[in-house]
Coordinates of C-alpha atoms and ligand atoms in Angstrom, one line a residue:
X1 CA 8.4 20.8 -12.4
X2 CA 10.6 17.9 -11.1
X3 CA 13.6 17.2 -13.3
X4 CA 12.8 13.5 -13.6
X5 CA 10.1 10.8 -13.3
X6 CA 10.5 8.5 -10.4
X7 CA 10.5 4.8 -11.4
X8 CA 10.9 3.9 -7.8
X9 CA 8.6 2.1 -5.4
X10 CA 7.8 5.2 -3.3
X11 CA 8.2 8.0 -2.9
X12 CA 6.9 8.1 -6.5
X13 CA 5.8 10.4 -9.1
X14 CA 2.6 12.2 -7.9
X15 CA 0.2 14.3 -9.9
X16 CA 0.5 18.1 -9.9
X17 CA -2.9 18.2 -8.2
X18 CA -1.7 16.0 -5.3
X19 CA 1.2 18.3 -4.8
X20 CA -1.0 21.4 -5.1
X21 CA -3.4 20.1 -2.4
X22 CA -0.6 20.7 0.1
X23 CA -0.8 24.5 -0.3
X24 CA -2.9 25.0 2.9
X25 CA -2.1 25.4 6.5
X26 CA -4.7 23.6 8.7
X27 CA -5.0 23.5 12.4
X28 CA -4.8 20.0 13.8
X29 CA -7.6 21.0 16.2
X30 CA -9.9 22.3 13.5
X31 CA -13.2 20.3 12.7
X32 CA -12.6 20.8 8.9
X33 CA -9.2 19.2 9.1
X34 CA -10.4 16.3 11.3
X35 CA -13.3 15.7 8.9
X36 CA -10.7 15.2 6.2
X37 CA -8.9 12.6 8.4
X38 CA -12.2 10.8 8.9
X39 CA -13.0 10.8 5.2
X40 CA -9.6 9.4 4.5
X41 CA -9.9 6.7 7.2
X42 CA -13.3 5.6 5.7
X43 CA -11.9 5.6 2.2
X44 CA -9.0 3.4 3.1
X45 CA -11.3 0.8 4.6
X46 CA -13.3 0.8 1.3
X47 CA -10.0 0.4 -0.7
X48 CA -9.2 -2.6 1.5
X49 CA -12.6 -4.2 1.2
X50 CA -13.1 -4.0 4.9
X51 CA -16.4 -3.0 6.6
X52 CA -16.3 -0.1 9.1
X53 CA -18.1 -2.1 11.7
X54 CA -15.6 -5.0 11.7
X55 CA -12.4 -3.0 10.8
X56 CA -10.8 0.2 12.1
X57 CA -8.5 2.5 10.1
X58 CA -5.6 3.9 12.0
X59 CA -3.2 6.5 10.6
X60 CA 0.2 7.0 12.2
X61 CA 2.9 9.6 11.7
X62 CA 6.2 8.4 10.1
X63 CA 7.2 6.3 7.2
X64 CA 5.8 2.8 6.6
X65 CA 8.4 1.1 8.8
X66 CA 7.0 3.1 11.8
X67 CA 3.5 1.6 11.1
X68 CA 4.9 -1.9 10.9
X69 CA 6.8 -1.5 14.2
X70 CA 3.8 0.1 15.9
X71 CA 1.7 -2.8 14.8
X72 CA 4.1 -5.5 16.0
X73 CA 4.7 -4.0 19.4
X74 CA 1.0 -3.2 20.0
X75 CA -0.5 -6.4 18.5
X76 CA 1.9 -8.8 20.3
X77 CA 1.4 -9.2 24.1
X78 CA 4.4 -8.8 26.4
X79 CA 4.3 -12.4 27.5
X80 CA 3.2 -15.8 26.1
X81 CA 3.5 -14.8 22.5
X82 CA 5.6 -16.1 19.6
X83 CA 5.6 -15.0 16.0
X84 CA 6.0 -16.9 12.7
X85 CA 7.6 -14.7 10.1
X86 CA 7.8 -15.6 6.4
X87 CA 10.9 -14.1 4.9
X88 CA 11.8 -13.9 1.2
X89 CA 13.4 -10.4 1.1
X90 CA 14.6 -7.4 3.0
X91 CA 11.2 -6.3 4.3
X92 CA 10.4 -9.7 5.8
X93 CA 13.9 -9.6 7.3
X94 CA 13.2 -6.1 8.7
X95 CA 10.1 -7.6 10.6
X96 CA 12.4 -10.2 12.1
X97 CA 14.9 -7.5 13.1
X98 CA 12.1 -5.5 14.8
X99 CA 11.1 -8.6 16.8
X100 CA 14.8 -8.9 17.9
X101 CA 14.7 -5.3 19.1
X102 CA 11.5 -6.0 21.0
X103 CA 12.8 -9.3 22.3
X104 CA 9.7 -11.1 21.0
X105 CA 10.2 -14.8 20.4
X106 CA 9.9 -15.7 16.7
X107 CA 10.4 -18.4 14.2
X108 CA 11.6 -17.4 10.7
X109 CA 10.8 -19.4 7.6
X110 CA 13.1 -18.2 4.9
X111 CA 12.6 -18.8 1.2
X112 CA 14.4 -18.1 -2.0
X113 CA 14.3 -14.3 -2.6
X114 CA 13.3 -14.7 -6.2
X115 CA 10.3 -16.9 -5.5
X116 CA 7.1 -16.6 -3.4
X117 CA 6.8 -17.9 0.1
X118 CA 5.7 -21.6 0.2
X119 CA 2.6 -22.4 2.1
X120 CA 3.9 -25.9 2.9
X121 CA 7.0 -24.6 4.6
X122 CA 4.9 -22.2 6.7
X123 CA 2.5 -25.0 7.7
X124 CA 5.3 -27.3 8.6
X125 CA 6.8 -24.6 10.9
X126 CA 3.4 -23.9 12.5
X127 CA 3.0 -27.6 13.1
X128 CA 6.5 -27.8 14.7
X129 CA 5.9 -24.8 16.9
X130 CA 2.6 -25.1 18.8
X131 CA 3.7 -22.0 20.9
X132 CA 3.1 -19.7 18.0
X133 CA 0.4 -17.0 18.4
X134 CA 1.0 -14.6 15.6
X135 CA 2.0 -14.6 11.9
X136 CA 3.6 -11.9 9.8
X137 CA 4.4 -11.7 6.1
X138 CA 4.9 -9.3 3.2
X139 CA 2.5 -9.1 0.3
X140 CA 4.6 -7.6 -2.4
X141 CA 8.3 -8.1 -1.5
X142 CA 9.6 -4.8 -2.9
X143 CA 13.2 -6.2 -2.6
X144 CA 12.6 -8.1 -5.8
X145 CA 9.0 -7.5 -6.9
X146 CA 7.8 -11.0 -5.9
X147 CA 4.2 -11.2 -5.0
X148 CA 3.5 -13.5 -2.1
X149 CA 0.2 -15.4 -2.1
X150 CA -1.7 -14.0 0.8
X151 CA -4.9 -15.5 -0.6
X152 CA -3.8 -19.0 0.4
X153 CA -1.4 -18.3 3.2
X154 CA -3.4 -15.9 5.4
X155 CA -6.5 -18.1 5.7
X156 CA -4.3 -21.2 6.4
X157 CA -2.5 -19.4 9.3
X158 CA -5.8 -17.9 10.5
X159 CA -7.3 -21.4 10.6
X160 CA -4.4 -22.5 12.9
X161 CA -5.5 -19.8 15.3
X162 CA -2.7 -17.3 14.5
X163 CA -3.3 -13.6 14.5
X164 CA -2.2 -12.4 11.0
X165 CA -0.2 -9.3 10.2
X166 CA 0.3 -8.4 6.5
X167 CA 2.8 -5.7 5.3
X168 CA 1.0 -4.6 2.1
X169 CA 3.1 -1.5 2.0
X170 CA 3.8 -1.6 -1.8
X171 CA 0.6 -3.3 -2.9
X172 CA -2.3 -1.7 -1.1
X173 CA -4.4 0.4 -3.5
X174 CA -2.5 -1.0 -6.4
X175 CA -3.6 -4.6 -6.2
X176 CA -7.1 -5.6 -4.9
X177 CA -6.9 -7.0 -1.4
X178 CA -10.0 -8.5 0.2
X179 CA -8.9 -7.8 3.8
X180 CA -12.1 -8.9 5.5
X181 CA -12.7 -11.9 3.4
X182 CA -9.2 -13.2 4.0
X183 CA -9.5 -12.5 7.7
X184 CA -6.4 -10.4 7.9
X185 CA -6.1 -9.0 11.4
X186 CA -3.7 -6.2 10.6
X187 CA -3.0 -4.8 7.1
X188 CA -0.3 -2.2 6.8
X189 CA 0.5 0.4 4.1
X190 CA 1.6 4.0 3.7
X191 CA 0.6 7.2 1.9
X192 CA 3.5 7.3 -0.6
X193 CA 3.1 4.0 -2.4
X194 CA 0.1 2.9 -4.5
X195 CA -2.2 5.4 -3.0
X196 CA 0.0 7.9 -4.8
X197 CA 0.3 10.4 -2.0
X198 CA 3.5 11.9 -0.6
X199 CA 5.6 10.5 2.3
X200 CA 4.7 11.3 5.9
X201 CA 2.4 8.7 7.4
X202 CA 1.5 5.0 7.4
X203 CA -1.8 3.4 8.1
X204 CA -3.2 0.1 9.5
X205 CA -6.5 -1.6 8.9
X206 CA -7.1 -3.5 12.1
X207 CA -9.8 -6.0 12.9
X208 CA -11.8 -4.4 15.7
X209 CA -12.2 -7.5 17.9
X210 CA -8.4 -8.1 17.7
X211 CA -7.1 -4.7 18.4
X212 CA -9.6 -4.3 21.2
X213 CA -7.6 -6.8 23.1
X214 CA -4.2 -5.0 22.9
X215 CA -4.6 -2.2 25.5
X216 CA -1.3 -1.9 27.4
X217 CA 0.7 -4.1 25.1
X218 CA 2.7 -1.3 23.6
X219 CA 6.4 -0.9 24.5
X220 CA 6.5 2.6 23.1
X221 CA 4.3 5.6 23.9
X222 CA 4.3 7.2 20.5
X223 CA 3.9 3.9 18.6
X224 CA 1.0 2.7 20.6
X225 CA -1.5 1.8 17.9
X226 CA -4.3 1.0 20.4
X227 CA -4.1 4.5 21.9
X228 CA -3.7 6.1 18.4
X229 CA -7.0 4.5 17.4
X230 CA -8.7 5.3 20.7
X231 CA -7.9 9.0 20.2
X232 CA -9.1 9.0 16.6
X233 CA -12.3 7.3 17.6
X234 CA -13.0 9.5 20.7
X235 CA -12.2 12.8 19.1
X236 CA -13.6 12.4 15.6
X237 CA -10.4 11.9 13.7
X238 CA -8.1 13.8 15.9
X239 CA -4.5 12.5 15.8
X240 CA -2.9 11.9 19.1
X241 CA 0.2 14.1 18.4
X242 CA 0.9 16.6 15.7
X243 CA -0.2 15.2 12.4
X244 CA 1.4 15.8 9.0
X245 CA -1.4 18.1 7.9
X246 CA -0.1 18.9 4.4
X247 CA 0.6 15.2 3.8
X248 CA -2.9 14.3 4.9
X249 CA -4.3 16.9 2.4
X250 CA -2.3 15.3 -0.3
X251 CA -3.5 11.8 0.6
X252 CA -7.1 12.9 0.6
X253 CA -6.6 14.3 -2.9
X254 CA -4.8 11.1 -3.9
X255 CA -7.8 9.1 -2.7
X256 CA -10.2 11.2 -4.7
X257 CA -8.0 10.7 -7.8
X258 CA -7.8 6.9 -7.2
X259 CA -11.6 6.8 -7.1
X260 CA -11.9 9.0 -10.2
X261 CA -9.5 6.6 -12.0
X262 CA -12.0 3.8 -11.4
X263 CA -10.8 2.4 -8.0
X264 CA -8.2 -0.2 -7.2
X265 CA -9.2 -2.5 -10.0
X266 CA -8.6 0.2 -12.6
X267 CA -5.2 1.2 -11.1
X268 CA -4.2 -2.5 -10.9
X269 CA -5.0 -2.7 -14.7
X270 CA -2.9 0.4 -15.4
X271 CA 0.0 -1.0 -13.4
X272 CA -0.2 -4.4 -15.1
X273 CA -0.1 -2.8 -18.5
X274 CA 2.9 -0.7 -17.6
X275 CA 4.7 -3.6 -16.0
X276 CA 4.1 -5.9 -18.9
X277 CA 5.3 -3.3 -21.4
X278 CA 8.3 -2.7 -19.3
X279 CA 9.3 -6.3 -18.9
X280 CA 8.8 -7.3 -22.5
X281 CA 10.5 -4.1 -23.7
X282 CA 13.5 -4.7 -21.4
X283 CA 13.7 -8.3 -22.6
X284 CA 14.0 -7.1 -26.2
X285 CA 16.9 -4.8 -25.0
X286 CA 18.6 -7.8 -23.5
X287 CA 17.7 -7.4 -19.8
X288 CA 16.4 -10.6 -18.2
X289 CA 14.0 -10.6 -15.2
X290 CA 15.1 -12.4 -12.1
X291 CA 11.6 -13.3 -11.1
X292 CA 9.3 -15.7 -13.1
X293 CA 6.4 -13.8 -14.8
X294 CA 3.9 -15.8 -12.8
X295 CA 5.4 -14.7 -9.5
X296 CA 5.9 -11.1 -10.6
X297 CA 4.0 -8.2 -9.1
X298 CA 2.8 -5.3 -11.3
X299 CA 4.6 -2.9 -8.9
X300 CA 8.4 -3.3 -9.4
X301 CA 10.6 -5.5 -11.6
X302 CA 14.2 -6.7 -11.0
X303 CA 16.5 -7.1 -13.9
X304 CA 19.8 -9.0 -13.9
X305 CA 22.9 -7.1 -15.0
X306 CA 23.2 -8.0 -18.7
X307 CA 27.0 -8.6 -18.4
X308 CA 29.3 -9.1 -15.4
X309 CA 31.0 -5.7 -16.0
X310 CA 27.7 -3.8 -16.4
X311 CA 28.3 -0.3 -15.1
X312 CA 25.1 0.4 -13.1
X313 CA 26.2 3.9 -11.8
X314 CA 26.9 5.1 -15.3
X315 CA 23.6 3.6 -16.5
X316 CA 21.7 5.2 -13.7
X317 CA 23.3 8.6 -14.2
X318 CA 22.7 8.6 -18.0
X319 CA 19.1 7.7 -17.4
X320 CA 18.7 10.4 -14.8
X321 CA 20.1 13.0 -17.2
X322 CA 17.3 11.9 -19.6
X323 CA 14.6 12.3 -17.0
X324 CA 14.2 8.9 -15.4
X325 CA 15.3 7.8 -12.0
X326 CA 15.5 4.0 -11.4
X327 CA 16.5 1.9 -8.4
X328 CA 19.5 -0.2 -7.4
X329 CA 19.0 -3.9 -6.7
X330 CA 18.7 -5.4 -3.3
X331 CA 19.4 -9.1 -3.7
X332 CA 22.9 -9.7 -2.3
X333 CA 23.8 -12.8 -4.4
X334 CA 22.5 -11.5 -7.7
X335 CA 23.7 -8.3 -9.3
X336 CA 20.5 -6.6 -10.4
X337 CA 18.6 -3.3 -10.6
X338 CA 15.0 -2.5 -10.2
X339 CA 12.5 -0.4 -12.1
X340 CA 9.2 0.5 -10.4
X341 CA 6.1 1.4 -12.4
X342 CA 3.8 2.7 -9.7
X343 CA 2.8 6.4 -9.4
X344 CA 1.4 8.8 -11.9
X345 CA 2.9 6.9 -14.9
X346 CA 1.3 5.5 -18.0
X347 CA 2.4 3.3 -21.0
X348 CA 3.6 6.4 -22.8
X349 CA 6.1 7.1 -20.0
X350 CA 7.3 3.5 -20.1
X351 CA 7.7 3.7 -23.8
X352 CA 9.8 6.9 -23.4
X353 CA 11.8 5.1 -20.7
X354 CA 12.5 2.1 -22.9
X355 CA 13.6 4.5 -25.8
X356 CA 16.0 6.2 -23.3
X357 CA 17.4 2.9 -22.1
X358 CA 18.1 1.9 -25.7
X359 CA 20.0 5.1 -26.4
X360 CA 21.9 4.9 -23.1
X361 CA 22.8 1.3 -23.7
X362 CA 24.3 2.1 -27.1
X363 CA 26.2 5.1 -25.7
X364 CA 27.7 3.1 -22.8
X365 CA 28.7 0.2 -25.1
X366 CA 30.4 2.6 -27.5
X367 CA 32.3 4.4 -24.8
X368 CA 33.3 1.2 -23.0
Ligands
PLP401 C1 8.3 0.7 1.3 C2 8.1 -0.5 2.1 C3 8.1 -0.5 3.6 C4 8.4 0.7 4.4 O1 9.4 1.5 4.0 P1 9.6 3.0 4.6 O2 10.8 3.4 3.9 O3 9.7 2.9 6.0 O4 8.4 3.7 4.1 C5 7.9 -1.7 4.2 N1 7.6 -2.8 3.6 C6 7.5 -2.9 2.2 C7 7.2 -4.2 1.6 C8 7.8 -1.7 1.5 O5 7.8 -1.8 0.1

């Protein structure tokens, strides 16, 4: 059907059955459709290990960034608030940029982009800034594929009285996350990453007692997460404005397929196997990783250019012609490219990719 497999961190390769699920036109007012939304909302809470009495699941139109921005400008009061942001990549930086737009005071703790955020640095900043009220970080920094340790950082920030916001866009449903046990106040992800749906909406798992206190905070009507939740709760899953109906059908199908696969634990296992095969195979072909294996997520891997004159566009186009689309790098100081392994891919696909890379490498070397 599609001319290539996506080895990218979302949109990603989806199953034919997920794509087929979109062949229906539902009314946004219909009970059947709203029941699908409700089933999806409940399923997302289970994936995030969050109880439905303590957490609420909120779906929001748009890409993942819209859900992050909606969370920030709903969760953070208009006065008296200050946010600590852990930054070790482009997505952490994007949160800081959003806070600039919103004119919300914030403190940035920056770390090396090829290493996880350090708890000690964050604790030191929290100590130095008693005015802080909120904390935001990225789980898997898709910029490099570094996995940040939410298991130690979130409880430590929580203990200091900060409301915690985690962008788990590229990890949710692919890496187990104990949202409730960790005490995460807001966990954010989207339909087209490890859930393996198609793009069109993001979602937030919010602690009920926390979001209950955010009425009137929002600086934007359409990105008001509090009101979005209020509508979904009052009208049995009804979205506040026109919802991406076909995308929701695809996500509901994707959720069923995730459960059939064996849940998040099974998907995590598949991703790890694929990432391990990819990283070791690439190493044998002469491509070094830029992130240490212990800090590497099973989602996406960054590889340094093997030589200073490496022709990435030629490499990319040759692989695309062979049915594989990869991803450019995003670390300014380090020429690199990325290969994602999330989506409907298995080790056979990774083996085929490695075989194609070997051929492409020889062709490019000969023609150079
Ligand atoms: C993909 C992603 C986002 C959101 O990106 P969109 O292009 O808006 O969907 C945010 N944070 C992280 C960590 C991501 O991987």
